[in-house]
Short mmCIF file of C-alpha atoms in Angstrom, two decimals:
data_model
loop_
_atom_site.label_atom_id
_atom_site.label_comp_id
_atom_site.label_asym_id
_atom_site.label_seq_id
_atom_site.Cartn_x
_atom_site.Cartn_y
_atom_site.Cartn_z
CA UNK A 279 55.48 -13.92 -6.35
CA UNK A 280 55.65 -9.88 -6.27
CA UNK A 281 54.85 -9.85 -10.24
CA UNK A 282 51.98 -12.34 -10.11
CA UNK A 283 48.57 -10.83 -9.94
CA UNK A 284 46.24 -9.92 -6.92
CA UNK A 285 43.21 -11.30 -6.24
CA UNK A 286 41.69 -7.95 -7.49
CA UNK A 287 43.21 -7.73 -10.65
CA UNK A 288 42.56 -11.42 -11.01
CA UNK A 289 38.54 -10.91 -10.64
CA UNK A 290 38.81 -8.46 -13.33
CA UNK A 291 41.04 -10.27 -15.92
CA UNK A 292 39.63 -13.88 -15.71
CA UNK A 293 36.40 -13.38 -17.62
CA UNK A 294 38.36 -11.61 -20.59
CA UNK A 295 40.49 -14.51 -20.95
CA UNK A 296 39.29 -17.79 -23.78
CA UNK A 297 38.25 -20.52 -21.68
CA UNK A 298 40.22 -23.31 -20.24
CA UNK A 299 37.72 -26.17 -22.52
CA UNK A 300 37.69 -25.88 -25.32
CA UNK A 301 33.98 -25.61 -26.72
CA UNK A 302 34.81 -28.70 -29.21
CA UNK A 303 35.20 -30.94 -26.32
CA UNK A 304 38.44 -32.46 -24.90
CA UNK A 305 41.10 -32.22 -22.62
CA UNK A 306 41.02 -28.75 -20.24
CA UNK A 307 43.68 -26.93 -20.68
CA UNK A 308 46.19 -25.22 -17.86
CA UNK A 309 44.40 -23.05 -15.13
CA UNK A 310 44.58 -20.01 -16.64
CA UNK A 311 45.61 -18.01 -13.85
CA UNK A 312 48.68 -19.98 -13.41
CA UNK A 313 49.65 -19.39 -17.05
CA UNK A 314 49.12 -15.64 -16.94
CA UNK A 315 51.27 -15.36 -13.62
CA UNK A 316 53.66 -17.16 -15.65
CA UNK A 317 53.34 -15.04 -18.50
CA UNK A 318 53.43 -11.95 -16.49
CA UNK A 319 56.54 -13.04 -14.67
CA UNK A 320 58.38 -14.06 -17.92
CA UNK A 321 57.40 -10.27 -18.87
CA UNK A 322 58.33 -8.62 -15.71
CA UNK A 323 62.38 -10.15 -15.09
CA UNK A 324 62.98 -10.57 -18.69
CA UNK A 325 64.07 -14.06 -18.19
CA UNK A 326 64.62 -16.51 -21.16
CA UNK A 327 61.11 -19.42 -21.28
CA UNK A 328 63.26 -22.17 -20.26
CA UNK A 329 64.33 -20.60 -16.94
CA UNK A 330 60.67 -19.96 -15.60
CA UNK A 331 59.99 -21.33 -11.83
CA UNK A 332 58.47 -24.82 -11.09
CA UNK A 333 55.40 -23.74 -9.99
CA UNK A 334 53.92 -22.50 -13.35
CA UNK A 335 54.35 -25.96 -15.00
CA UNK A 336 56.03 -26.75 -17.86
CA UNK A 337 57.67 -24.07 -20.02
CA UNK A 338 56.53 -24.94 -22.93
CA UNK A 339 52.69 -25.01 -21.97
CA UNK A 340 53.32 -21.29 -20.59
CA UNK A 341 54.70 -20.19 -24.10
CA UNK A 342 52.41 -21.62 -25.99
CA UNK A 343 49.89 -19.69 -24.43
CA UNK A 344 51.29 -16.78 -24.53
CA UNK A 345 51.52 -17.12 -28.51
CA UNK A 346 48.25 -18.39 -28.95
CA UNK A 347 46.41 -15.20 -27.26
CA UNK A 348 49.07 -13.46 -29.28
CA UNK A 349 47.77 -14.20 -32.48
CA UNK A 350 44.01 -14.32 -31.58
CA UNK A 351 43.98 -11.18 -30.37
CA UNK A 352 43.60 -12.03 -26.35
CA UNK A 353 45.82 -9.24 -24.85
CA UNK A 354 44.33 -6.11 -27.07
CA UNK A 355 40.44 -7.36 -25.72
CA UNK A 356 41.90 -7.33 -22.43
CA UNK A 357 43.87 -3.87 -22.90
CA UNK A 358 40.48 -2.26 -24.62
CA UNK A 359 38.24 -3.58 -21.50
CA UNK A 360 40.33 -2.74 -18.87
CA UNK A 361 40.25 0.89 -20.11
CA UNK A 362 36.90 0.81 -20.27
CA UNK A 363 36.33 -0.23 -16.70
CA UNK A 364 38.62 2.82 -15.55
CA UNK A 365 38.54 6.37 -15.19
CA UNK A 366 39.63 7.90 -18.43
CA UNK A 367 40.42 11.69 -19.06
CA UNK A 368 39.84 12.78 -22.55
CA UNK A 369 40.03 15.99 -22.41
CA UNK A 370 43.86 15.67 -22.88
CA UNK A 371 45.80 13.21 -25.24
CA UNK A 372 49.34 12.85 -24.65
CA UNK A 373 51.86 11.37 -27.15
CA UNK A 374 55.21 9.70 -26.65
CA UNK A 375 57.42 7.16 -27.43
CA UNK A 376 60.17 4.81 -25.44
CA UNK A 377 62.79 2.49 -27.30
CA UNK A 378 62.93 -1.37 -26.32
CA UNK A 379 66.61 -2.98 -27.06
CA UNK A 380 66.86 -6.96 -27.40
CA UNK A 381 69.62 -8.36 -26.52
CA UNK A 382 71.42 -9.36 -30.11
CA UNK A 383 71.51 -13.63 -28.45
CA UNK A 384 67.61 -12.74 -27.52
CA UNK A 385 67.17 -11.86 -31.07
CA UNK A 386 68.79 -14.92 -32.50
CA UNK A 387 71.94 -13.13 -33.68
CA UNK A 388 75.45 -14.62 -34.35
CA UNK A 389 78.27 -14.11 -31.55
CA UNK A 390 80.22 -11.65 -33.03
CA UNK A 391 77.94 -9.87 -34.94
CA UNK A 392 77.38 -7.08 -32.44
CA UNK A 393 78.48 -4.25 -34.92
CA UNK A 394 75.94 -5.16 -37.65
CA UNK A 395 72.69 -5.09 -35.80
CA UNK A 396 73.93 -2.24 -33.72
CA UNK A 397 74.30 -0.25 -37.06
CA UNK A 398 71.12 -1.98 -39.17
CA UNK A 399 68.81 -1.25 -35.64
CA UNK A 400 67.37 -4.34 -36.23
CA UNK A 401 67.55 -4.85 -32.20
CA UNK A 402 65.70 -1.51 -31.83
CA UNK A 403 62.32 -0.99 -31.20
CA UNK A 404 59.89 1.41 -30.09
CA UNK A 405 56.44 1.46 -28.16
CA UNK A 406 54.30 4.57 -29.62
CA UNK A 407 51.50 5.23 -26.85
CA UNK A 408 48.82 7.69 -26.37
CA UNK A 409 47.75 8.46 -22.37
CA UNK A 410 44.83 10.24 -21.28
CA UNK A 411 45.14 13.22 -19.11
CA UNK A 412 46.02 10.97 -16.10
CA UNK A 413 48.29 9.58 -18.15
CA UNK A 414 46.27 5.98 -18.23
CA UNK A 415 47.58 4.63 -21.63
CA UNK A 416 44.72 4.42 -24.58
CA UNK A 417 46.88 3.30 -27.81
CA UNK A 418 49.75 1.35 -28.20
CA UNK A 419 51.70 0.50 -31.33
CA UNK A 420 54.73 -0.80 -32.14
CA UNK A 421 57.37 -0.19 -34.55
CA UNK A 422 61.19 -0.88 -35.80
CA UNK A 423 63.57 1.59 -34.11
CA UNK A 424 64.21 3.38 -37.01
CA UNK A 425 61.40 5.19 -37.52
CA UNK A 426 60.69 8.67 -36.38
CA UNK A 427 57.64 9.18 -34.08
CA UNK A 428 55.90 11.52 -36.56
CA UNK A 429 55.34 8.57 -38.51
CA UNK A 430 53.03 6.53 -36.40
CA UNK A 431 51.07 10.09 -34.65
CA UNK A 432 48.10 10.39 -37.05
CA UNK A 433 47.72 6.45 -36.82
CA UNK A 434 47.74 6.43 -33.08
CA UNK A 435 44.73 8.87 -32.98
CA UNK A 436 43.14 8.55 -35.90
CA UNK A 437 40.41 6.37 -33.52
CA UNK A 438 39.60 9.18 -31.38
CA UNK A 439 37.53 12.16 -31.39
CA UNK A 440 39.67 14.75 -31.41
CA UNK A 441 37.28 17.74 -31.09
CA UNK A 442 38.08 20.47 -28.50
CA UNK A 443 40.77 18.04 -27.16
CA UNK A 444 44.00 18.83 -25.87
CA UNK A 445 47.15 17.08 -28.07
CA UNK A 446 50.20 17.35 -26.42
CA UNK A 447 53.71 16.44 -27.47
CA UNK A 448 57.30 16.65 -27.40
CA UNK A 449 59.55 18.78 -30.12
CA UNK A 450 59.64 15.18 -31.83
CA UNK A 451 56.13 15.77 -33.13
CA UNK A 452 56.40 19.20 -34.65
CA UNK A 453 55.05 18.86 -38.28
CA UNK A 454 53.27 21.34 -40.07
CA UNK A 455 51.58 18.28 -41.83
CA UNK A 456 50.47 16.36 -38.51
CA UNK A 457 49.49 19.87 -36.81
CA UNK A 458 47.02 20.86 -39.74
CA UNK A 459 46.02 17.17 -39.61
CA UNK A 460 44.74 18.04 -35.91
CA UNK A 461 43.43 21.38 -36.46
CA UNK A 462 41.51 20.38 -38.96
CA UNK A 463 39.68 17.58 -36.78
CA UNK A 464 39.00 20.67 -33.85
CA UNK A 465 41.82 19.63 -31.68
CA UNK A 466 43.98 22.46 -29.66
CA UNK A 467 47.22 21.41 -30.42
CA UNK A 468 49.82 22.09 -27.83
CA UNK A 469 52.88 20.83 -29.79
CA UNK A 470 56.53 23.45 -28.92
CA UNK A 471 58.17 23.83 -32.16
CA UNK A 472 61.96 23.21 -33.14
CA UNK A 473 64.27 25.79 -32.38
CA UNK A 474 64.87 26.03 -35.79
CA UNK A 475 61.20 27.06 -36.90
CA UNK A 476 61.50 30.29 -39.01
CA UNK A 477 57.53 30.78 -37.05
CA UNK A 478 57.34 29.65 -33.35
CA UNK A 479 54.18 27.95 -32.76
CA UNK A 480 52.16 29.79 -29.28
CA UNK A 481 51.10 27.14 -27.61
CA UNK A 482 49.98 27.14 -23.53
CA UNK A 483 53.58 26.55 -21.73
CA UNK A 484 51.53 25.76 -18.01
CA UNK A 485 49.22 22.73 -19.97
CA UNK A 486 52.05 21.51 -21.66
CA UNK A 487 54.63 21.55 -18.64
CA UNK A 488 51.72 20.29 -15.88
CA UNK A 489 50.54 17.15 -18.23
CA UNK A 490 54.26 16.35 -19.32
CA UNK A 491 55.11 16.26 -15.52
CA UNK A 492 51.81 14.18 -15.06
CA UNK A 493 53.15 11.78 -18.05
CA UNK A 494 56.82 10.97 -16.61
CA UNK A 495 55.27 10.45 -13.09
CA UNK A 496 52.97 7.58 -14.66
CA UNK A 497 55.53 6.50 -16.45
CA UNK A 498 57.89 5.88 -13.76
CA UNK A 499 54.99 3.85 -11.62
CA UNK A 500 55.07 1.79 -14.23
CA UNK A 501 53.86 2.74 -17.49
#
């Protein structure tokens, strides 16, 4: 049970969740708790539906909650209050990017057809995130693996306040376009440019390398 929740987490989940009645009237549906353990689980080892343990119930039932809070919006209410309830840094945005693979059977693909959706990265894809300055994540978006990360920046903080902020990022996000973008808005935009910039961008080398090192050390806990 090491990837089911605490009774902690629990307290602070279960009133952000739809309830088990429906307000119609009818049957109750699955104790929630035992349906987000499930989903959580299903999450965690990456295990196909069919294969989940006994002791969440029926397969099915877990799945189909999972894809109803899906498309009414469940886990981004939970994501936006949990923030809330936490200590959030502002004063520095960080930007980055990691690349999910599915497994070309996971993804419904022919045997054989390795090759093709190797080469058409439709098995590719990427979570875009912006984490404060304790690297507690803020945004996430996701996109096909084919995309460059300059492409979803200005969308992943176009909800924020950017004034007298900190932006920092990778070489991955060096755009004249994006960096005027934050300028403009008052943010101080720590952002190294490509070694092939004909004008190197100054930029504060001890921010940038203390909050990058701050990044990958949330990210490896878990992020």
């Amino acid at each position: 049970k090491q990837h089911e929740l605490t009774e902690e987490q629990w307290n602070k989940v279960k009133e952000l969740l739809p309830p088990e009645k429906p307000a119609h009237g009818g049957r109750p549906g699955k104790d929630n708790r035992v349906m987000l353990n499930g989903i959580l689980y299903w999450l965690n080892t990456g295990i196909p539906w069919r294969d989940l343990p006994e002791r969440y119930g029926p397969w099915k039932s877990v799945y189909t909650r999972f894809r109803r809070w899906s498309l009414q919006g469940v886990w981004e209410h939970v994501f936006e209050e949990l923030i809330a309830q936490d200590i959030v840094d502002e004063s520095t945005l960080m930007l980055d990017s990691t690349t999910i693979k599915v497994h070309q059977h996971g993804s419904g693909a022919k045997k054989g057809a390795t090759k093709h959706w190797d080469a058409a990265g439709e098995i590719e894809h990427e979570v875009h995130a912006v984490v404060d300055g304790l690297g507690n994540p803020l945004r996430l978006l996701l996109s096909p693996g084919n995309r460059n990360d300059i492409c979803y920046a200005q969308q992943l903080l176009e909800l924020f306040d950017l004034r007298g902020k900190y932006i920092i990022a990778d070489k991955g996000y060096d755009s004249d376009r994006f960096v005027h973008w934050l300028e403009e808005r008052g943010a101080i935009v720590v952002i190294p440019s490509r070694k092939t910039a004909m004008h190197p961008r100054d930029i504060d080398r001890h921010i940038f390398c203390v909050q990058s090192n701050r990044s990958e050390s949330a990210e490896t806990q878990g992020f």
